[in-house]
């Protein structure tokens, strides 16, 4: 049983290593674009409508929760909003804008149409995209919890990181799966509780001398604690 | 950066920094617990209690981050003086960005600014972590070379 858990955890670690930097870069790009609308205008004036494709392409995979609609994409046989996964949405946008060559379209279109027919139309918030984002974020957070919890606990006794990881997981639930303010606040409460417990464990580890402040683990504990706390605040304020 | 100096890692600097973290950490915990209590109070059906709880949550959270900034600044300064550790200054910068993100959330109420600051903080966090690992490895290598 333990072997199986560790095997899953190893996969999660690999997933974390791959997804983490990509997600971060995309998230930062997204935040900058949102914060500076002028930058988007400048890019639009240089690249024209292609910027919409780029915008969707960049934001869709990582910015799952904040996926930005692309109003200027013309309506064609393939509807972007019916695509189950963000990467497919991006691909449809490429086709719609004529970026993909006719030969390529002939190959790709039937595949996409088949995929589209397999998945139900979202209709509401509970769409495949939402589930996809929740699942991918779950694994991402699980990776954090694994690296933070299992490794740190094993080598340094820094159980604070485990709790911090759970805090991030809970805040993810609050952000992606909460349909009303009550559920949102409940998950946020869990997130804050775990975060505070994690920081408490971090302090105890320091007092007991199990954790060196100059080690990256201490770094990570502190950072994860902060992220758990602030994620909670962001969830409530969104 | 250590600039190749052969300064030995002093347990005093570590102990001093730990003392600061533990002492202020207790205040951070108290502020965090108060903030959580405020959040729980927002579930109340009594409007006044819920409103009061929200205020406690907001200021409690702000307290966590202001105190966190103090801890990281104090520790960063000690580590910088002793080991020239860039990583600690990056950690401080991360906390600073997070504090501004909290301010942007509750004071300025700008979601765009909030997200920009938060994600920048996370990015700095990972850069700092990478720098921290690199610094640790270099120090170990230097110590090993001195030992041989």
Short mmCIF file of C-alpha atoms in Angstrom, two decimals:
data_model
loop_
_atom_site.label_atom_id
_atom_site.label_comp_id
_atom_site.label_asym_id
_atom_site.label_seq_id
_atom_site.Cartn_x
_atom_site.Cartn_y
_atom_site.Cartn_z
CA UNK A 1 0.00 0.00 0.00
CA UNK A 2 2.76 2.38 1.00
CA UNK A 3 4.65 1.53 -2.18
CA UNK A 4 1.60 2.39 -4.23
CA UNK A 5 1.23 5.73 -2.45
CA UNK A 6 4.89 6.50 -2.99
CA UNK A 7 4.61 5.55 -6.65
CA UNK A 8 1.73 7.97 -7.09
CA UNK A 9 3.71 10.55 -5.18
CA UNK A 10 6.67 10.06 -7.52
CA UNK A 11 4.40 10.72 -10.49
CA UNK A 12 3.07 13.76 -8.71
CA UNK A 13 6.59 15.00 -8.20
CA UNK A 14 7.39 14.65 -11.88
CA UNK A 15 4.12 16.35 -12.71
CA UNK A 16 4.99 19.15 -10.34
CA UNK A 17 8.40 19.61 -11.90
CA UNK A 18 6.92 19.93 -15.37
CA UNK A 19 3.74 21.83 -14.64
CA UNK A 20 4.98 24.21 -12.01
CA UNK A 21 7.28 26.45 -14.03
CA UNK A 22 4.93 26.48 -17.02
CA UNK A 23 1.95 27.36 -14.86
CA UNK A 24 3.90 30.06 -13.12
CA UNK A 25 5.15 31.69 -16.28
CA UNK A 26 1.66 31.65 -17.76
CA UNK A 27 0.09 32.91 -14.57
CA UNK A 28 2.55 35.78 -14.32
CA UNK A 29 2.06 36.68 -17.99
CA UNK A 30 -1.67 36.60 -17.46
CA UNK A 31 -1.48 38.78 -14.37
CA UNK A 32 0.73 41.32 -16.11
CA UNK A 33 -1.61 41.47 -19.11
CA UNK A 34 -4.59 41.93 -16.84
CA UNK A 35 -2.83 44.56 -14.78
CA UNK A 36 -1.60 46.51 -17.78
CA UNK A 37 -4.36 46.72 -20.41
CA UNK A 38 -2.17 49.13 -22.38
CA UNK A 39 0.28 46.30 -22.98
CA UNK A 40 -2.48 44.23 -24.57
CA UNK A 41 -3.46 47.20 -26.75
CA UNK A 42 0.12 47.66 -27.92
CA UNK A 43 0.46 43.96 -28.74
CA UNK A 44 -2.87 44.06 -30.57
CA UNK A 45 -1.76 47.03 -32.65
CA UNK A 46 1.41 45.17 -33.64
CA UNK A 47 0.06 41.67 -34.15
CA UNK A 48 -3.55 42.41 -35.06
CA UNK A 49 -6.06 39.69 -34.51
CA UNK A 50 -3.40 37.08 -34.00
CA UNK A 51 -3.03 38.44 -30.50
CA UNK A 52 -6.40 36.92 -29.64
CA UNK A 53 -5.11 33.51 -30.53
CA UNK A 54 -1.96 34.07 -28.60
CA UNK A 55 -3.92 35.42 -25.68
CA UNK A 56 -6.18 32.41 -25.60
CA UNK A 57 -3.31 30.03 -26.17
CA UNK A 58 -1.21 31.50 -23.41
CA UNK A 59 -3.98 31.94 -20.92
CA UNK A 60 -6.04 28.85 -21.52
CA UNK A 61 -3.65 26.14 -20.28
CA UNK A 62 -2.52 27.82 -17.08
CA UNK A 63 -5.18 30.40 -16.58
CA UNK A 64 -7.83 27.76 -16.36
CA UNK A 65 -9.69 29.48 -13.62
CA UNK A 66 -9.46 32.87 -15.23
CA UNK A 67 -9.84 31.75 -18.84
CA UNK A 68 -10.38 34.82 -20.94
CA UNK A 69 -13.07 34.86 -23.64
CA UNK A 70 -12.01 35.83 -27.13
CA UNK A 71 -14.91 37.83 -28.57
CA UNK A 72 -13.39 38.64 -31.94
CA UNK A 73 -12.94 35.03 -33.06
CA UNK A 74 -15.45 34.45 -35.88
CA UNK A 75 -18.17 31.86 -35.38
CA UNK A 76 -17.42 28.78 -37.47
CA UNK A 77 -18.48 25.17 -37.54
CA UNK A 78 -16.34 24.55 -34.47
CA UNK A 79 -17.33 26.36 -31.32
CA UNK A 80 -14.52 27.16 -28.93
CA UNK A 81 -16.73 27.14 -25.88
CA UNK A 82 -17.76 23.54 -26.50
CA UNK A 83 -14.21 22.23 -26.43
CA UNK A 84 -13.61 20.15 -23.35
CA UNK A 85 -10.00 21.06 -22.69
CA UNK A 86 -8.18 24.39 -22.90
CA UNK A 87 -5.51 23.07 -25.25
CA UNK A 88 -8.23 21.99 -27.67
CA UNK A 89 -9.86 25.41 -27.35
CA UNK A 90 -6.57 26.96 -28.35
CA UNK A 91 -6.27 24.61 -31.31
CA UNK A 92 -9.79 25.48 -32.47
CA UNK A 93 -8.85 29.12 -32.31
CA UNK A 94 -5.88 28.48 -34.54
CA UNK A 95 -8.16 26.79 -37.07
CA UNK A 96 -10.80 29.51 -36.84
CA UNK A 97 -8.26 32.19 -37.51
CA UNK A 98 -6.87 30.36 -40.50
CA UNK A 99 -3.46 29.86 -38.96
CA UNK A 100 -3.59 26.11 -39.47
CA UNK A 101 -3.07 25.15 -43.12
CA UNK A 102 -5.94 23.52 -45.13
CA UNK A 103 -4.04 20.20 -45.28
CA UNK A 104 -3.62 20.23 -41.54
CA UNK A 105 -7.25 21.23 -41.08
CA UNK A 106 -8.39 18.25 -43.11
CA UNK A 107 -6.54 16.03 -40.69
CA UNK A 108 -7.37 17.84 -37.45
CA UNK A 109 -11.01 18.84 -38.01
CA UNK A 110 -12.55 15.33 -37.95
CA UNK A 111 -10.65 14.51 -34.78
CA UNK A 112 -11.82 17.67 -33.09
CA UNK A 113 -15.39 17.20 -34.27
CA UNK A 114 -15.40 13.67 -32.88
CA UNK A 115 -14.05 14.90 -29.59
CA UNK A 116 -16.63 17.64 -29.50
CA UNK A 117 -19.44 15.16 -30.02
CA UNK A 118 -18.13 12.95 -27.21
CA UNK A 119 -18.35 15.64 -24.55
CA UNK A 120 -21.55 17.31 -23.45
CA UNK A 121 -22.01 21.04 -23.84
CA UNK A 122 -21.02 22.74 -20.61
CA UNK A 123 -23.99 25.07 -20.25
CA UNK A 124 -23.00 26.14 -16.78
CA UNK A 125 -20.04 26.55 -14.52
CA UNK A 126 -19.63 22.80 -14.05
CA UNK A 127 -17.91 22.27 -17.36
CA UNK A 128 -15.21 19.90 -18.42
CA UNK A 129 -12.81 22.78 -18.34
CA UNK A 130 -13.62 23.42 -14.71
CA UNK A 131 -13.14 19.74 -13.88
CA UNK A 132 -9.94 19.64 -15.89
CA UNK A 133 -8.57 22.63 -14.06
CA UNK A 134 -9.59 21.23 -10.70
CA UNK A 135 -7.95 17.87 -11.42
CA UNK A 136 -4.74 19.37 -12.75
CA UNK A 137 -4.54 21.81 -9.88
CA UNK A 138 -5.21 18.96 -7.46
CA UNK A 139 -2.20 17.06 -8.77
CA UNK A 140 -0.14 20.21 -8.72
CA UNK A 141 -1.06 20.83 -5.09
CA UNK A 142 -0.61 17.16 -4.32
CA UNK A 143 2.90 17.45 -5.70
CA UNK A 144 3.55 20.39 -3.41
CA UNK A 145 2.14 18.46 -0.46
CA UNK A 146 4.28 15.42 -1.33
CA UNK A 147 7.54 17.29 -1.72
CA UNK A 148 6.74 19.44 1.27
CA UNK A 149 5.30 16.74 3.46
CA UNK A 150 6.82 13.40 2.77
CA UNK A 151 10.36 14.48 1.94
CA UNK A 152 10.59 17.26 4.48
CA UNK A 153 9.00 15.17 7.19
CA UNK A 154 11.29 12.28 6.45
CA UNK A 155 14.49 14.24 6.31
CA UNK A 156 13.91 17.26 8.51
CA UNK A 157 10.80 16.62 10.55
CA UNK A 158 9.26 19.75 9.06
CA UNK A 159 5.67 18.64 9.14
CA UNK A 160 4.73 22.29 8.67
CA UNK A 161 5.17 21.87 4.97
CA UNK A 162 2.68 19.02 4.86
CA UNK A 163 0.03 21.19 6.44
CA UNK A 164 1.00 24.06 4.17
CA UNK A 165 0.48 21.79 1.17
CA UNK A 166 -2.96 20.85 2.44
CA UNK A 167 -3.70 24.53 2.93
CA UNK A 168 -2.99 25.17 -0.74
CA UNK A 169 -5.10 22.17 -1.69
CA UNK A 170 -8.05 23.47 0.30
CA UNK A 171 -7.75 26.95 -1.15
CA UNK A 172 -7.76 25.34 -4.60
CA UNK A 173 -11.00 23.58 -3.76
CA UNK A 174 -12.39 26.85 -2.50
CA UNK A 175 -11.46 28.54 -5.74
CA UNK A 176 -12.53 25.93 -8.24
CA UNK A 177 -15.36 24.01 -6.65
CA UNK A 178 -17.19 26.44 -4.42
CA UNK A 179 -20.57 27.41 -5.84
CA UNK A 180 -21.78 29.55 -2.99
CA UNK A 181 -20.22 31.79 -0.39
CA UNK A 182 -20.88 29.28 2.41
CA UNK A 183 -18.88 26.51 0.73
CA UNK A 184 -16.23 28.97 -0.32
CA UNK A 185 -15.80 30.22 3.23
CA UNK A 186 -15.77 26.69 4.62
CA UNK A 187 -12.93 25.60 2.33
CA UNK A 188 -11.12 28.85 3.00
CA UNK A 189 -11.45 28.22 6.70
CA UNK A 190 -9.88 24.79 6.24
CA UNK A 191 -7.11 26.36 4.17
CA UNK A 192 -6.35 28.94 6.82
CA UNK A 193 -6.51 26.32 9.56
CA UNK A 194 -4.01 24.10 7.78
CA UNK A 195 -1.82 27.07 7.01
CA UNK A 196 -1.72 28.19 10.63
CA UNK A 197 -1.11 24.61 11.82
CA UNK A 198 1.71 24.34 9.30
CA UNK A 199 3.34 27.48 10.53
CA UNK A 200 2.95 26.28 14.12
CA UNK A 201 4.68 23.02 13.22
CA UNK A 202 7.40 25.02 11.50
CA UNK A 203 8.02 27.03 14.69
CA UNK A 204 8.08 23.85 16.79
CA UNK A 205 10.58 22.26 14.37
CA UNK A 206 12.80 25.33 14.76
CA UNK A 207 12.58 25.26 18.56
CA UNK A 208 13.38 21.55 18.65
CA UNK A 209 16.32 22.10 16.33
CA UNK A 210 14.98 19.69 13.70
CA UNK A 211 14.98 22.38 11.05
CA UNK A 212 17.77 24.72 10.06
CA UNK A 213 16.57 28.15 9.10
CA UNK A 214 19.15 28.42 6.33
CA UNK A 215 17.89 25.27 4.58
CA UNK A 216 15.63 25.42 1.53
CA UNK A 217 13.05 23.38 3.45
CA UNK A 218 12.61 26.23 5.93
CA UNK A 219 12.30 28.51 2.94
CA UNK A 220 9.65 26.37 1.38
CA UNK A 221 7.70 26.08 4.65
CA UNK A 222 7.60 29.81 5.05
CA UNK A 223 6.58 30.37 1.44
CA UNK A 224 3.90 27.71 1.44
CA UNK A 225 2.48 29.10 4.67
CA UNK A 226 2.27 32.54 3.11
CA UNK A 227 0.75 31.22 -0.10
CA UNK A 228 -1.87 29.25 1.82
CA UNK A 229 -2.85 32.31 3.80
CA UNK A 230 -2.99 34.71 0.90
CA UNK A 231 -4.78 32.21 -1.35
CA UNK A 232 -7.48 32.14 1.31
CA UNK A 233 -7.76 35.89 1.23
CA UNK A 234 -7.89 35.96 -2.56
CA UNK A 235 -10.62 33.33 -2.67
CA UNK A 236 -12.80 35.31 -0.34
CA UNK A 237 -12.24 38.58 -2.12
CA UNK A 238 -12.92 37.20 -5.62
CA UNK B 1 27.04 36.11 -2.59
CA UNK B 2 29.77 34.65 -0.47
CA UNK B 3 32.44 35.90 -2.90
CA UNK B 4 34.51 32.83 -2.12
CA UNK B 5 35.23 33.90 1.44
CA UNK B 6 36.25 31.10 3.72
CA UNK B 7 33.96 32.20 6.53
CA UNK B 8 32.80 29.19 8.47
CA UNK B 9 29.10 28.74 9.05
CA UNK B 10 28.49 30.12 12.49
CA UNK B 11 25.87 28.43 14.65
CA UNK B 12 25.47 31.79 16.43
CA UNK B 13 24.00 33.52 13.37
CA UNK B 14 21.60 30.63 12.86
CA UNK B 15 20.59 30.60 16.51
CA UNK B 16 20.11 34.35 16.56
CA UNK B 17 17.90 34.22 13.46
CA UNK B 18 15.90 31.32 14.92
CA UNK B 19 15.30 33.36 18.08
CA UNK B 20 13.83 36.21 15.99
CA UNK B 21 11.63 33.86 14.00
CA UNK B 22 10.35 32.02 17.07
CA UNK B 23 9.64 35.20 19.03
CA UNK B 24 7.83 36.96 16.18
CA UNK B 25 6.41 33.68 14.90
CA UNK B 26 4.29 33.40 18.05
CA UNK B 27 2.78 36.81 17.28
CA UNK B 28 2.19 35.73 13.67
CA UNK B 29 0.41 32.63 14.91
CA UNK B 30 -1.75 34.69 17.27
CA UNK B 31 -2.64 37.04 14.44
CA UNK B 32 -3.38 34.09 12.14
CA UNK B 33 -5.62 32.42 14.73
CA UNK B 34 -7.46 35.73 15.31
CA UNK B 35 -7.90 36.06 11.56
CA UNK B 36 -9.33 32.52 11.34
CA UNK B 37 -11.67 33.27 14.25
CA UNK B 38 -12.84 36.35 12.36
CA UNK B 39 -13.50 34.23 9.30
CA UNK B 40 -15.53 31.75 11.34
CA UNK B 41 -17.52 34.67 12.79
CA UNK B 42 -18.56 35.67 9.27
CA UNK B 43 -20.74 32.51 9.20
CA UNK B 44 -22.93 34.06 11.87
CA UNK B 45 -26.53 34.91 11.03
CA UNK B 46 -26.18 38.07 13.08
CA UNK B 47 -25.11 40.74 10.62
CA UNK B 48 -23.16 42.75 13.19
CA UNK B 49 -21.12 39.70 14.23
CA UNK B 50 -20.44 38.75 10.61
CA UNK B 51 -19.32 42.30 9.79
CA UNK B 52 -17.12 42.43 12.86
CA UNK B 53 -15.65 39.03 11.98
CA UNK B 54 -14.78 40.26 8.49
CA UNK B 55 -12.86 43.21 9.92
CA UNK B 56 -10.96 40.90 12.29
CA UNK B 57 -10.17 38.63 9.35
CA UNK B 58 -8.86 41.52 7.24
CA UNK B 59 -6.71 43.09 9.91
CA UNK B 60 -5.56 39.74 11.25
CA UNK B 61 -4.36 38.76 7.81
CA UNK B 62 -2.64 42.09 7.38
CA UNK B 63 -0.95 41.51 10.75
CA UNK B 64 0.31 38.12 9.58
CA UNK B 65 1.96 39.64 6.55
CA UNK B 66 3.38 42.74 8.21
CA UNK B 67 4.92 40.57 10.95
CA UNK B 68 6.08 38.12 8.30
CA UNK B 69 7.84 40.98 6.56
CA UNK B 70 9.52 41.95 9.79
CA UNK B 71 10.73 38.40 10.39
CA UNK B 72 12.09 37.98 6.90
CA UNK B 73 13.72 41.42 6.89
CA UNK B 74 15.41 40.79 10.24
CA UNK B 75 16.58 37.33 9.28
CA UNK B 76 17.63 38.42 5.80
CA UNK B 77 19.80 41.13 7.29
CA UNK B 78 21.49 38.72 9.70
CA UNK B 79 22.11 36.12 7.00
CA UNK B 80 23.30 38.76 4.57
CA UNK B 81 25.79 40.12 7.07
CA UNK B 82 27.07 36.65 7.86
CA UNK B 83 26.84 34.67 4.64
CA UNK B 84 25.76 37.15 1.93
CA UNK B 85 22.71 35.01 1.14
CA UNK B 86 20.76 36.43 -1.78
CA UNK B 87 18.01 33.89 -1.22
CA UNK B 88 16.90 35.51 2.00
CA UNK B 89 16.46 38.89 0.35
CA UNK B 90 14.35 37.27 -2.34
CA UNK B 91 12.22 35.69 0.37
CA UNK B 92 11.78 39.12 1.89
CA UNK B 93 10.76 40.51 -1.48
CA UNK B 94 8.19 37.73 -1.81
CA UNK B 95 6.65 38.62 1.53
CA UNK B 96 6.63 42.28 0.57
CA UNK B 97 4.75 41.48 -2.64
CA UNK B 98 2.28 39.32 -0.72
CA UNK B 99 1.69 42.14 1.76
CA UNK B 100 0.96 44.53 -1.06
CA UNK B 101 -1.32 41.89 -2.58
CA UNK B 102 -3.31 41.78 0.67
CA UNK B 103 -3.46 45.57 0.67
CA UNK B 104 -4.58 45.58 -2.96
CA UNK B 105 -7.26 43.03 -2.07
CA UNK B 106 -8.80 44.73 0.91
CA UNK B 107 -7.78 48.37 0.74
CA UNK B 108 -7.45 49.24 -2.93
CA UNK B 109 -9.87 46.45 -4.06
CA UNK B 110 -8.12 46.00 -7.37
CA UNK B 111 -8.29 42.37 -8.55
CA UNK B 112 -5.81 42.97 -11.37
CA UNK B 113 -3.21 44.51 -9.09
CA UNK B 114 -3.87 41.80 -6.50
CA UNK B 115 -3.28 38.98 -9.00
CA UNK B 116 -0.20 40.67 -10.46
CA UNK B 117 1.38 41.07 -7.03
CA UNK B 118 0.44 37.59 -5.89
CA UNK B 119 1.79 35.84 -8.94
CA UNK B 120 4.94 37.97 -8.91
CA UNK B 121 5.42 36.93 -5.27
CA UNK B 122 5.08 33.25 -6.20
CA UNK B 123 7.57 33.67 -9.03
CA UNK B 124 10.07 35.34 -6.70
CA UNK B 125 9.48 32.53 -4.21
CA UNK B 126 10.54 29.87 -6.68
CA UNK B 127 13.52 31.91 -7.85
CA UNK B 128 14.54 32.38 -4.23
CA UNK B 129 14.16 28.69 -3.56
CA UNK B 130 16.40 27.86 -6.51
CA UNK B 131 18.98 30.41 -5.36
CA UNK B 132 18.78 28.99 -1.85
CA UNK B 133 19.50 25.47 -3.10
CA UNK B 134 22.39 26.75 -5.24
CA UNK B 135 23.85 28.69 -2.31
CA UNK B 136 23.57 25.67 -0.05
CA UNK B 137 25.35 23.43 -2.54
CA UNK B 138 28.12 25.95 -3.08
CA UNK B 139 28.65 26.31 0.66
CA UNK B 140 28.79 22.54 1.08
CA UNK B 141 31.29 22.28 -1.78
CA UNK B 142 33.45 24.97 -0.24
CA UNK B 143 33.37 23.27 3.14
CA UNK B 144 34.27 19.94 1.54
CA UNK B 145 37.21 21.56 -0.29
CA UNK B 146 38.44 23.10 2.93
CA UNK B 147 38.14 19.72 4.61
CA UNK B 148 40.33 17.92 2.05
#
